[in-house]
Coordinates of C-alpha atoms in Angstrom, one line a residue:
X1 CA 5.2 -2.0 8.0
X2 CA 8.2 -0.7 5.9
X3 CA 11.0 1.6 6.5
X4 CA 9.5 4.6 4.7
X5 CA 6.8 4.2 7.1
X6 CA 9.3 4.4 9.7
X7 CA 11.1 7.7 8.3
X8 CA 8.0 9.3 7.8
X9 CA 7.2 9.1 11.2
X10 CA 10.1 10.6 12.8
X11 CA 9.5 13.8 10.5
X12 CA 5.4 13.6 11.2
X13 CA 3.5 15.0 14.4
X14 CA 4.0 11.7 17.2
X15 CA 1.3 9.2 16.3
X16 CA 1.3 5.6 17.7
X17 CA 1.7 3.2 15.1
X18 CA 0.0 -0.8 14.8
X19 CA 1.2 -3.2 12.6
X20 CA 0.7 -6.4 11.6
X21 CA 3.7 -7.7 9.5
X22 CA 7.4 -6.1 8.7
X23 CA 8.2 -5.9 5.1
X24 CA 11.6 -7.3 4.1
X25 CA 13.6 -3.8 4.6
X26 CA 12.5 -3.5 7.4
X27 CA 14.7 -1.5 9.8
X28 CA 15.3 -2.4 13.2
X29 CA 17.5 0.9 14.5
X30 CA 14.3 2.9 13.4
X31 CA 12.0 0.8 14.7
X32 CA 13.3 1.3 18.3
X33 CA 13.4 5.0 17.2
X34 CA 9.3 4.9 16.9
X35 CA 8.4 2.0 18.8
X36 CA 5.9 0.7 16.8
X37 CA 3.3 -2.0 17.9
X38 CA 2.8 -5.4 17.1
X39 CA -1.3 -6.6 16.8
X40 CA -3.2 -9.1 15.2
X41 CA -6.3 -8.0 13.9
X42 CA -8.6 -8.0 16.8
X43 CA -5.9 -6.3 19.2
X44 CA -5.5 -3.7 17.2
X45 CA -9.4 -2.8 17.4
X46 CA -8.8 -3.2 21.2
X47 CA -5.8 -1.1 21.3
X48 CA -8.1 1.8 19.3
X49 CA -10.8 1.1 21.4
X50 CA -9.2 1.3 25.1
X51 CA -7.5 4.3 24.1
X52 CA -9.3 6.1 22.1
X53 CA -8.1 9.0 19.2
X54 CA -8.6 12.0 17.3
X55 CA -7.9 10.6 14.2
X56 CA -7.6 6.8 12.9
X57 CA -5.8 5.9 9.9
X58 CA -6.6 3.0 7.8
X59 CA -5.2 0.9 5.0
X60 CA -7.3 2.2 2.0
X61 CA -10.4 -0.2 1.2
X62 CA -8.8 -1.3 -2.1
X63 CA -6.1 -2.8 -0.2
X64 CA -8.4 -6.1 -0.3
X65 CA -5.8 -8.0 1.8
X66 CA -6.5 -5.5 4.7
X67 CA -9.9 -5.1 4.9
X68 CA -11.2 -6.8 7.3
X69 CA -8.3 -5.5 9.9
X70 CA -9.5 -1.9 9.0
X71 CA -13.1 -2.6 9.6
X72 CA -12.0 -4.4 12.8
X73 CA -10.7 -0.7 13.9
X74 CA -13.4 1.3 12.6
X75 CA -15.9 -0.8 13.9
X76 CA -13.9 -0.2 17.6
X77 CA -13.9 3.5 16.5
X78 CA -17.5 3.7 16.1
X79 CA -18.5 1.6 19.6
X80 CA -16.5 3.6 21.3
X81 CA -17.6 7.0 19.5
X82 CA -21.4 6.1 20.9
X83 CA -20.1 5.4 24.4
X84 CA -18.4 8.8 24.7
X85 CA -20.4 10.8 22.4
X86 CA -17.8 12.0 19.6
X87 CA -16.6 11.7 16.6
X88 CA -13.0 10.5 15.6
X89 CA -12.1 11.1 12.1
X90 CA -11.2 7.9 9.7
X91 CA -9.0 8.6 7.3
X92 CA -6.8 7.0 4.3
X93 CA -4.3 7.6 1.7
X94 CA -5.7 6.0 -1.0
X95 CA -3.0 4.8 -4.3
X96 CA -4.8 1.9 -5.8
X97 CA -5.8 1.7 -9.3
X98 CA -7.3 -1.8 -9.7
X99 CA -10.6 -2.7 -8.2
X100 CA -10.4 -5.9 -5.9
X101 CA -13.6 -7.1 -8.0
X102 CA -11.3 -7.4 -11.4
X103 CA -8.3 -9.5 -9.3
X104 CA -8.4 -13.2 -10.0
X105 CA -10.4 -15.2 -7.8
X106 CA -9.0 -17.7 -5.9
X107 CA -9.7 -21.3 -6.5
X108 CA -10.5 -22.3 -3.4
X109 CA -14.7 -22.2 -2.6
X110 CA -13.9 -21.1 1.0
X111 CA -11.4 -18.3 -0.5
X112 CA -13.8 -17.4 -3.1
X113 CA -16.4 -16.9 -0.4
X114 CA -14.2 -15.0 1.6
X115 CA -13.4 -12.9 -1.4
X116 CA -16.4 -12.0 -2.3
X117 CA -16.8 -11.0 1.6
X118 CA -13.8 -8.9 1.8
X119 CA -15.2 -6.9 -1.8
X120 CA -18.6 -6.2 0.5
X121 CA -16.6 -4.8 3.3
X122 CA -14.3 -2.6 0.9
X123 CA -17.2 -0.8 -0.2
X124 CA -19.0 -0.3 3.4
X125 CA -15.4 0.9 4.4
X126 CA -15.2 3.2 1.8
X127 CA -18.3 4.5 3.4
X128 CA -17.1 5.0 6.9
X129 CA -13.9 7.3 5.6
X130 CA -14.3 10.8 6.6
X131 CA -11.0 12.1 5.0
X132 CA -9.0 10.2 2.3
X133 CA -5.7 11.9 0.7
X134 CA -5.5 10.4 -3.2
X135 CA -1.6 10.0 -4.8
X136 CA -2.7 9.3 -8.0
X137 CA -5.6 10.3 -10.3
X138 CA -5.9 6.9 -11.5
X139 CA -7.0 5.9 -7.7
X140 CA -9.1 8.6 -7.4
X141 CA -10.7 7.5 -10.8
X142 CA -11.3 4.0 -9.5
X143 CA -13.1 4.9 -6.1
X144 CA -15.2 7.5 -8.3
X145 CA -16.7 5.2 -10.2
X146 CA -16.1 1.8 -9.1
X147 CA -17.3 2.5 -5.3
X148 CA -19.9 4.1 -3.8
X149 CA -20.3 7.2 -3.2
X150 CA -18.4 9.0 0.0
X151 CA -20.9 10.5 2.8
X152 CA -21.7 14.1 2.1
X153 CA -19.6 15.9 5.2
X154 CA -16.5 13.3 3.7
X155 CA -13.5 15.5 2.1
X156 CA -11.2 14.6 -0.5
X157 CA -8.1 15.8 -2.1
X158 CA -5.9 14.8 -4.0
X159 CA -2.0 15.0 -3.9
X160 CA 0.0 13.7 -6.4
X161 CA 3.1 11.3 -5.2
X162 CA 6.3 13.5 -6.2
X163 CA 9.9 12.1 -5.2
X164 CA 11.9 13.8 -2.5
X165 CA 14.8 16.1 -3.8
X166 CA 18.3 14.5 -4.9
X167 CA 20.7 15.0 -2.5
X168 CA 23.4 13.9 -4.9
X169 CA 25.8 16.7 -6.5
X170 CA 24.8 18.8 -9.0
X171 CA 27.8 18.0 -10.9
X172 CA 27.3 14.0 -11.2
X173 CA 29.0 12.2 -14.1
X174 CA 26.8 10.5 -16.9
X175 CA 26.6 6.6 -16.3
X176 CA 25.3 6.1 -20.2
X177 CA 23.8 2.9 -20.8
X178 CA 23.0 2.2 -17.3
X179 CA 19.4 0.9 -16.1
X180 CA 18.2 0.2 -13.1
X181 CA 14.8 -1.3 -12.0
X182 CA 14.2 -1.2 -8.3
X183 CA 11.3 -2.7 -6.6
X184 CA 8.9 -5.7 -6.6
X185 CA 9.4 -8.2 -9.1
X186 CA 5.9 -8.6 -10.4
X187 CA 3.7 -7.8 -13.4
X188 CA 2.0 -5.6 -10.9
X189 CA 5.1 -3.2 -10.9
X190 CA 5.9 -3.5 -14.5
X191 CA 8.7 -5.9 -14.5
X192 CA 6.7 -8.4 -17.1
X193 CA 7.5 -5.7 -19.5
X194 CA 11.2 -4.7 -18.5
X195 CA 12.3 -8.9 -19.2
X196 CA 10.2 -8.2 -22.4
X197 CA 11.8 -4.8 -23.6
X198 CA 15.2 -5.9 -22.8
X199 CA 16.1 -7.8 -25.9
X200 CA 15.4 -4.9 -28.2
X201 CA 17.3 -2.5 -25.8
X202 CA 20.3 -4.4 -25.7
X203 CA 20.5 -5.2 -29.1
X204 CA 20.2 -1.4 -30.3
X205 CA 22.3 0.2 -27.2
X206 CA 25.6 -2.1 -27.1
X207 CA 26.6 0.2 -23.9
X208 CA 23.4 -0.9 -22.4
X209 CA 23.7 -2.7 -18.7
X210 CA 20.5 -3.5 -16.9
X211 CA 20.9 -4.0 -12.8
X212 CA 17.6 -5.5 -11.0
X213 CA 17.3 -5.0 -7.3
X214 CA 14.3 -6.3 -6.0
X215 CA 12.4 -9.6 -5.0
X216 CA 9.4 -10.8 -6.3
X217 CA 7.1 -13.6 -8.2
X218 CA 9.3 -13.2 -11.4
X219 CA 12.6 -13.8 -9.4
X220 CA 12.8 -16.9 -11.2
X221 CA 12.9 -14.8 -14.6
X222 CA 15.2 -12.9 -13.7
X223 CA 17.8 -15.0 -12.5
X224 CA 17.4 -16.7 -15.8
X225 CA 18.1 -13.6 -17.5
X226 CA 21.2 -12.7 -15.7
X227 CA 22.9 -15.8 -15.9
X228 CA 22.0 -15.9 -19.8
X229 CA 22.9 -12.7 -20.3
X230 CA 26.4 -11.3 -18.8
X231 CA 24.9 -7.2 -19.0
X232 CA 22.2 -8.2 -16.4
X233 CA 23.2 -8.0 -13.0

């Protein structure tokens, strides 16, 4: 659960809210504001189960890391659907744009095996959507023709990510030469090629400063760089 989870909710239609871990921004004064819930895998398929919704929302199957949670839920959706004789919509948001089958597999037998489990279950999950919002054509790209096909009666759509409007003035003074990255260090995000480009940046721009706000696998990397380099904050 992050933040912008949390901001969104207060501007969304009331909607209770399960988690299982708080990413590190996580804010507490808007966490009191929503009261989100706390719930390890199989409570949270209780929780869905007891009480029952209109509408489920799921981490999307390539998520690989949340699979089996979501098919925990849909599974209580489904149970529970028979017993009362209805139908609760599944839906998703769906960004990603690498298939969990091209990750590296872990090295482990047991986490291979469970792996290779958790790439089964992403596709019968896939399956089970009824509705599933994509951000990106890229992710849409990947569930066309790396997964399965949706059910017939499943809708799509997709809605490309766009940043909120600047609230800063209209009138703001140039900061020339000044870059910031913000977010997770990793080659994931694109930082593998930031510590790369930087060398040739700063030695054409001399105003050039570089500011790195984030945390990350390359952390290391990039303390190196700052304390090498007196531009790099």
């Amino acid at each position: 659960l992050r933040t912008a989870h949390l901001e969104r909710a207060l501007a969304m239609e009331p909607a209770d809210i399960v988690y299982l871990e708080s990413r590190y921004d996580f804010d507490g004064e808007l966490a009191r504001r929503t009261a989100p819930e706390q719930a390890g895998d199989l409570r949270a398929a209780f929780l869905v189960a007891r009480r029952g919704y209109d509408e489920i929302e799921v981490n999307e199957p390539a998520a690989i890391d949340c699979v089996r949670r979501s098919m925990y839920v849909v599974a209580a959706v489904r149970a529970r659907d028979i017993v009362t004789r209805r139908r609760s919509s599944v839906v998703a948001y769906a960004i990603g744009n690498i298939d969990p089958s091209d990750l590296p597999r872990p090295r482990h037998p047991w986490a291979r095996l469970g792996r290779r489990l958790d790439e089964r279950l992403a596709r019968i999950l896939w399956r089970q959507i009824d509705r599933v919002a994509f951000g990106t054509e890229t992710s849409r790209d990947l569930y066309r023709d790396r997964f399965p096909p949706l059910r017939r009666d499943a809708r799509t759509v997709l809605i490309p990510a766009l940043p909120a409007p600047c609230a800063c003035p209209d009138q703001a003074p140039p900061r020339n030469g000044e870059i910031l990255f913000l977010g997770d260090l990793s080659e994931r995000k694109g930082f593998d090629q930031v510590l790369t480009a930087w060398p040739s940046v700063a030695a054409s721009l001399s105003m050039a400063r570089l500011t790195i706000v984030g945390r990350g696998t390359l952390r290391a990397a990039a303390d190196d760089l700052a304390a090498r380099d007196d531009r790099v904050t």
